[in-house]
């Protein structure tokens, strides 16, 4: 049990990759605070995890709202005693070619993916700094490293998360808070269900391991970065992409 007695917040933990991450953290002993907008989805995952014997609580919040982030952090400390691990996983896509990206869709993607990660990082900083302990893991994407036509807003938000990771790693190191990013390639979830056959073909043809990733592939990397096994690693981006980017 690598994460015994640790408390982890996972944003966007009510489905997809976030749910897989929350489950793996819980399997390794962490109490998990799951954040999402859909109360129904949160209730379902908390029930499922509680029935499996894990400590899990759901928190309704929009990560793009700083007040929501502060309120969740305060409530998690009140409910579970501390915050040791933050996984900034919540994210959306609003794909289009640049001439067709509406201003609202640019703002929404940046607000949720990038500002959301900043909001939650800011909200957990004090409890982590006070404890002189923390692990922050930002779920970015390979498209933040290599770009992707039709995803200017999304890839800009994910590249921004890598800059945020590096700056925060330097700023928080004196408080023993490690900040790293995980960059998944194509992982089978609802989000990628929306990819066109052409996009899927392009991803797979460039993936040396020749398969789509599973949520557990990402979750295993997150557990490593959340545990003491990675104590001497900070400011890094770990690609979990079957070798797509190297
Ligand atoms: P899903 O669409 O399956 O899940 C997204 C999650 O984010 C949901 O739990 C959703 O909950 C939550 N969420 C979205 N907006 C908000 C918001 N404003 N506030 C709070 N929660 C929010 O996506 P995936 O599981 O596929 O992706 C998870 C992360 O991994 C994302 O950051 C994505 O960019 C990244 N990623 C995914 C890849 C893939 O191939 N699937 C590849 C690379 C990166 P709710 O709707 O209830 O709010």
Short mmCIF file of C-alpha atoms and ligand atoms in Angstrom, two decimals:
data_model
loop_
_atom_site.label_atom_id
_atom_site.label_comp_id
_atom_site.label_asym_id
_atom_site.label_seq_id
_atom_site.Cartn_x
_atom_site.Cartn_y
_atom_site.Cartn_z
CA UNK A 1 0.00 0.00 0.00
CA UNK A 2 2.15 2.86 -1.35
CA UNK A 3 -0.34 5.56 -0.44
CA UNK A 4 -1.58 4.44 2.97
CA UNK A 5 -3.03 7.36 5.00
CA UNK A 6 -2.70 9.77 2.08
CA UNK A 7 -5.58 11.97 0.89
CA UNK A 8 -5.91 12.60 -2.85
CA UNK A 9 -8.09 15.02 -4.82
CA UNK A 10 -8.84 13.92 -8.39
CA UNK A 11 -10.62 16.47 -10.57
CA UNK A 12 -12.82 14.97 -13.27
CA UNK A 13 -12.73 11.72 -11.31
CA UNK A 14 -16.29 10.66 -12.01
CA UNK A 15 -15.55 8.93 -15.32
CA UNK A 16 -12.86 8.06 -17.86
CA UNK A 17 -9.18 8.49 -17.01
CA UNK A 18 -9.94 10.36 -13.77
CA UNK A 19 -12.07 7.53 -12.45
CA UNK A 20 -9.31 5.05 -13.33
CA UNK A 21 -6.78 7.23 -11.50
CA UNK A 22 -9.02 7.59 -8.43
CA UNK A 23 -9.53 3.82 -8.28
CA UNK A 24 -5.77 3.04 -8.51
CA UNK A 25 -4.97 5.65 -5.85
CA UNK A 26 -7.63 4.08 -3.61
CA UNK A 27 -6.35 0.56 -4.30
CA UNK A 28 -2.97 1.79 -3.07
CA UNK A 29 -4.46 3.02 0.20
CA UNK A 30 -5.38 6.67 -0.44
CA UNK A 31 -8.67 8.25 0.58
CA UNK A 32 -10.02 9.87 -2.58
CA UNK A 33 -11.92 13.14 -3.01
CA UNK A 34 -13.55 13.05 -6.42
CA UNK A 35 -14.46 16.32 -8.14
CA UNK A 36 -16.84 16.80 -11.08
CA UNK A 37 -19.85 18.78 -12.22
CA UNK A 38 -22.34 15.94 -12.52
CA UNK A 39 -23.78 15.06 -9.10
CA UNK A 40 -25.29 11.87 -10.50
CA UNK A 41 -21.96 10.61 -11.87
CA UNK A 42 -20.23 11.53 -8.59
CA UNK A 43 -22.83 9.65 -6.54
CA UNK A 44 -22.42 6.57 -8.74
CA UNK A 45 -18.63 6.46 -8.45
CA UNK A 46 -18.63 7.15 -4.69
CA UNK A 47 -21.14 4.32 -4.16
CA UNK A 48 -19.08 1.97 -6.35
CA UNK A 49 -15.82 2.81 -4.52
CA UNK A 50 -17.40 2.64 -1.04
CA UNK A 51 -18.85 -0.79 -1.84
CA UNK A 52 -15.33 -1.89 -2.84
CA UNK A 53 -14.12 -0.85 0.64
CA UNK A 54 -12.37 2.38 -0.36
CA UNK A 55 -12.67 5.76 1.39
CA UNK A 56 -14.24 8.04 -1.23
CA UNK A 57 -16.16 11.32 -1.17
CA UNK A 58 -17.68 13.34 -4.02
CA UNK A 59 -17.48 17.12 -4.42
CA UNK A 60 -19.53 19.01 -7.00
CA UNK A 61 -17.49 21.83 -8.51
CA UNK A 62 -16.60 23.56 -11.73
CA UNK A 63 -12.79 23.62 -11.83
CA UNK A 64 -12.82 26.85 -13.84
CA UNK A 65 -14.32 28.66 -10.85
CA UNK A 66 -11.69 29.64 -8.23
CA UNK A 67 -14.32 29.89 -5.49
CA UNK A 68 -15.38 26.30 -6.15
CA UNK A 69 -11.74 25.17 -5.94
CA UNK A 70 -11.18 26.94 -2.61
CA UNK A 71 -14.43 25.55 -1.19
CA UNK A 72 -13.53 21.98 -2.21
CA UNK A 73 -10.03 22.21 -0.70
CA UNK A 74 -11.42 23.50 2.61
CA UNK A 75 -14.11 20.81 2.70
CA UNK A 76 -11.66 18.01 1.89
CA UNK A 77 -9.41 19.06 4.78
CA UNK A 78 -12.48 19.17 7.05
CA UNK A 79 -13.75 15.77 5.85
CA UNK A 80 -10.55 13.78 5.34
CA UNK A 81 -7.95 15.62 7.46
CA UNK A 82 -5.43 16.82 4.86
CA UNK A 83 -4.53 17.01 1.17
CA UNK A 84 -1.40 15.10 0.13
CA UNK A 85 -2.02 14.51 -3.57
CA UNK A 86 -3.75 16.60 -6.25
CA UNK A 87 -4.44 15.21 -9.71
CA UNK A 88 -5.56 17.95 -12.12
CA UNK A 89 -7.34 15.71 -14.60
CA UNK A 90 -10.60 17.51 -15.52
CA UNK A 91 -10.57 18.51 -19.15
CA UNK A 92 -12.66 19.08 -22.25
CA UNK A 93 -12.22 19.41 -26.01
CA UNK A 94 -13.99 21.80 -28.39
CA UNK A 95 -12.23 20.82 -31.60
CA UNK A 96 -12.33 22.89 -34.76
CA UNK A 97 -10.05 24.40 -37.37
CA UNK A 98 -8.70 27.79 -36.30
CA UNK A 99 -10.90 29.95 -38.59
CA UNK A 100 -13.95 28.23 -37.07
CA UNK A 101 -13.00 28.29 -33.39
CA UNK A 102 -15.47 30.57 -31.64
CA UNK A 103 -14.08 32.87 -28.96
CA UNK A 104 -16.33 31.16 -26.39
CA UNK A 105 -14.89 27.76 -27.26
CA UNK A 106 -11.33 29.06 -27.00
CA UNK A 107 -12.09 30.56 -23.58
CA UNK A 108 -13.97 27.53 -22.27
CA UNK A 109 -11.18 25.07 -23.11
CA UNK A 110 -8.50 27.32 -21.61
CA UNK A 111 -10.65 28.08 -18.55
CA UNK A 112 -11.36 24.43 -17.73
CA UNK A 113 -8.12 22.73 -18.76
CA UNK A 114 -5.49 25.32 -17.81
CA UNK A 115 -7.09 27.77 -15.39
CA UNK A 116 -8.84 24.84 -13.68
CA UNK A 117 -5.46 23.25 -12.93
CA UNK A 118 -4.17 26.60 -11.64
CA UNK A 119 -7.26 27.13 -9.47
CA UNK A 120 -6.94 23.76 -7.75
CA UNK A 121 -3.16 24.08 -7.38
CA UNK A 122 -3.62 27.45 -5.68
CA UNK A 123 -6.36 26.05 -3.46
CA UNK A 124 -4.29 23.10 -2.17
CA UNK A 125 -1.00 24.98 -1.84
CA UNK A 126 -1.52 26.20 1.74
CA UNK A 127 -2.45 22.84 3.30
CA UNK A 128 0.40 21.14 1.43
CA UNK A 129 2.96 23.85 2.28
CA UNK A 130 1.91 23.78 5.94
CA UNK A 131 2.47 20.01 6.01
CA UNK A 132 5.71 20.31 4.02
CA UNK A 133 4.45 17.55 1.76
CA UNK A 134 2.64 17.33 -1.54
CA UNK A 135 2.45 15.61 -4.90
CA UNK A 136 0.72 17.47 -7.73
CA UNK A 137 0.16 15.65 -11.01
CA UNK A 138 -1.18 17.50 -14.04
CA UNK A 139 -2.81 15.44 -16.79
CA UNK A 140 -1.70 17.11 -19.99
CA UNK A 141 -1.59 15.45 -23.42
CA UNK A 142 0.86 14.51 -26.15
CA UNK A 143 -0.82 17.16 -28.29
CA UNK A 144 0.54 19.75 -25.85
CA UNK A 145 3.99 18.55 -27.00
CA UNK A 146 3.45 17.96 -30.70
CA UNK A 147 0.31 19.96 -31.64
CA UNK A 148 -2.65 18.65 -33.60
CA UNK A 149 -4.65 20.16 -36.45
CA UNK A 150 -8.16 20.99 -35.27
CA UNK A 151 -7.07 21.23 -31.63
CA UNK A 152 -5.40 24.66 -31.35
CA UNK A 153 -7.34 25.56 -28.20
CA UNK A 154 -6.90 22.13 -26.58
CA UNK A 155 -3.20 21.75 -27.43
CA UNK A 156 -2.48 25.33 -26.25
CA UNK A 157 -4.18 24.52 -22.93
CA UNK A 158 -2.17 21.31 -22.56
CA UNK A 159 1.14 23.00 -23.49
CA UNK A 160 0.25 25.63 -20.90
CA UNK A 161 -0.13 22.91 -18.29
CA UNK A 162 3.45 21.81 -18.97
CA UNK A 163 4.71 25.36 -18.32
CA UNK A 164 2.57 25.52 -15.19
CA UNK A 165 4.07 22.21 -14.05
CA UNK A 166 7.65 23.42 -14.46
CA UNK A 167 7.10 26.81 -12.80
CA UNK A 168 5.24 25.26 -9.87
CA UNK A 169 7.90 22.56 -9.48
CA UNK A 170 10.53 25.28 -9.04
CA UNK A 171 8.35 27.49 -6.84
CA UNK A 172 7.12 24.74 -4.50
CA UNK A 173 10.32 22.69 -4.14
CA UNK A 174 11.30 24.38 -0.88
CA UNK A 175 8.01 23.11 0.61
CA UNK A 176 8.71 19.52 -0.45
CA UNK A 177 5.91 19.63 -3.01
CA UNK A 178 6.70 17.75 -6.22
CA UNK A 179 4.87 18.81 -9.39
CA UNK A 180 4.89 16.61 -12.47
CA UNK A 181 2.77 16.05 -15.56
CA UNK A 182 1.54 12.95 -17.34
CA UNK A 183 0.97 13.22 -21.10
CA UNK A 184 -1.32 10.47 -22.34
CA UNK A 185 -1.55 9.53 -25.99
CA UNK A 186 -4.80 8.06 -27.23
CA UNK A 187 -6.66 6.50 -24.31
CA UNK A 188 -10.02 4.76 -24.76
CA UNK A 189 -12.64 6.99 -23.03
CA UNK A 190 -15.81 8.91 -23.91
CA UNK A 191 -13.63 11.86 -24.98
CA UNK A 192 -11.78 9.86 -27.65
CA UNK A 193 -14.98 8.17 -28.77
CA UNK A 194 -15.51 11.44 -30.62
CA UNK A 195 -12.34 11.16 -32.75
CA UNK A 196 -12.79 10.59 -36.48
CA UNK A 197 -11.56 7.35 -38.05
CA UNK A 198 -8.88 9.38 -39.84
CA UNK A 199 -7.61 10.85 -36.53
CA UNK A 200 -7.59 7.37 -34.94
CA UNK A 201 -5.69 5.91 -37.92
CA UNK A 202 -3.11 8.72 -37.75
CA UNK A 203 -2.51 8.18 -34.02
CA UNK A 204 -2.19 4.40 -34.30
CA UNK A 205 0.11 4.43 -37.31
CA UNK A 206 2.59 6.54 -35.32
CA UNK A 207 2.35 4.50 -32.11
CA UNK A 208 5.20 1.96 -31.88
CA UNK A 209 3.35 -0.18 -29.33
CA UNK A 210 0.47 -0.36 -31.82
CA UNK A 211 -2.49 -0.21 -29.47
CA UNK A 212 -4.82 2.26 -27.85
CA UNK A 213 -3.98 3.06 -24.22
CA UNK A 214 -6.25 2.10 -21.34
CA UNK A 215 -7.13 4.24 -18.32
CA UNK A 216 -4.99 1.95 -16.13
CA UNK A 217 -1.91 2.76 -18.23
CA UNK A 218 -2.29 6.41 -17.16
CA UNK A 219 -3.36 5.55 -13.60
CA UNK A 220 -0.24 3.43 -12.99
CA UNK A 221 1.99 6.37 -13.97
CA UNK A 222 0.02 8.67 -11.66
CA UNK A 223 0.40 6.27 -8.71
CA UNK A 224 4.17 6.28 -9.30
CA UNK A 225 4.28 10.10 -9.33
CA UNK A 226 2.01 10.25 -6.26
CA UNK A 227 4.16 7.86 -4.23
CA UNK A 228 7.54 8.16 -2.52
CA UNK A 229 9.00 6.12 -5.41
CA UNK A 230 9.24 9.42 -7.30
CA UNK A 231 10.54 11.65 -4.50
CA UNK A 232 13.54 12.84 -6.57
CA UNK A 233 11.47 13.65 -9.65
CA UNK A 234 9.89 17.08 -10.19
CA UNK A 235 9.02 19.34 -13.12
CA UNK A 236 8.88 16.40 -15.54
CA UNK A 237 6.37 15.28 -18.14
CA UNK A 238 5.95 11.52 -18.38
CA UNK A 239 4.50 10.44 -21.72
CA UNK A 240 2.10 7.50 -21.50
CA UNK A 241 1.52 7.09 -25.20
CA UNK A 242 2.84 3.76 -26.49
CA UNK A 243 5.93 5.57 -27.78
CA UNK A 244 4.07 8.08 -29.99
CA UNK A 245 6.30 10.96 -28.87
CA UNK A 246 10.00 10.30 -28.28
P1 LIG B 1 -13.80 12.46 -20.17
O1 LIG B 1 -14.53 13.39 -21.06
O2 LIG B 1 -14.17 11.02 -20.18
O3 LIG B 1 -13.90 12.98 -18.66
C1 LIG B 1 -13.67 14.32 -18.36
C2 LIG B 1 -13.84 14.53 -16.88
O4 LIG B 1 -13.62 15.91 -16.58
C3 LIG B 1 -15.24 14.18 -16.40
O5 LIG B 1 -15.16 13.57 -15.14
C4 LIG B 1 -15.92 15.54 -16.26
O6 LIG B 1 -16.93 15.50 -15.28
C5 LIG B 1 -14.73 16.41 -15.83
N1 LIG B 1 -14.91 17.82 -16.12
C6 LIG B 1 -15.02 18.41 -17.34
N2 LIG B 1 -15.18 19.73 -17.20
C7 LIG B 1 -15.19 19.98 -15.86
C8 LIG B 1 -15.33 21.16 -15.09
N3 LIG B 1 -15.49 22.37 -15.65
N4 LIG B 1 -15.26 21.06 -13.75
C9 LIG B 1 -15.11 19.85 -13.16
N5 LIG B 1 -14.96 18.70 -13.83
C10 LIG B 1 -15.01 18.77 -15.18
O7 LIG B 1 -12.26 12.66 -20.51
P2 LIG B 1 -11.01 11.66 -20.37
O8 LIG B 1 -11.17 10.79 -19.20
O9 LIG B 1 -10.74 11.08 -21.69
O10 LIG B 1 -9.85 12.73 -20.10
C11 LIG B 1 -9.37 13.06 -18.81
C12 LIG B 1 -8.17 13.97 -18.95
O11 LIG B 1 -7.15 13.31 -19.71
C13 LIG B 1 -8.48 15.29 -19.67
O12 LIG B 1 -7.75 16.34 -19.09
C14 LIG B 1 -7.98 15.03 -21.07
O13 LIG B 1 -7.63 16.21 -21.73
C15 LIG B 1 -6.76 14.15 -20.79
N6 LIG B 1 -6.36 13.34 -21.92
C16 LIG B 1 -7.19 12.38 -22.44
C17 LIG B 1 -6.76 11.61 -23.50
C18 LIG B 1 -7.60 10.53 -24.07
O14 LIG B 1 -7.16 9.94 -25.07
N7 LIG B 1 -8.77 10.22 -23.53
C19 LIG B 1 -5.45 11.81 -24.11
C20 LIG B 1 -4.66 12.84 -23.49
C21 LIG B 1 -5.12 13.56 -22.43
P3 LIG B 1 -18.29 16.37 -15.40
O15 LIG B 1 -18.71 16.32 -16.82
O16 LIG B 1 -19.22 15.74 -14.42
O17 LIG B 1 -17.90 17.73 -14.96
#
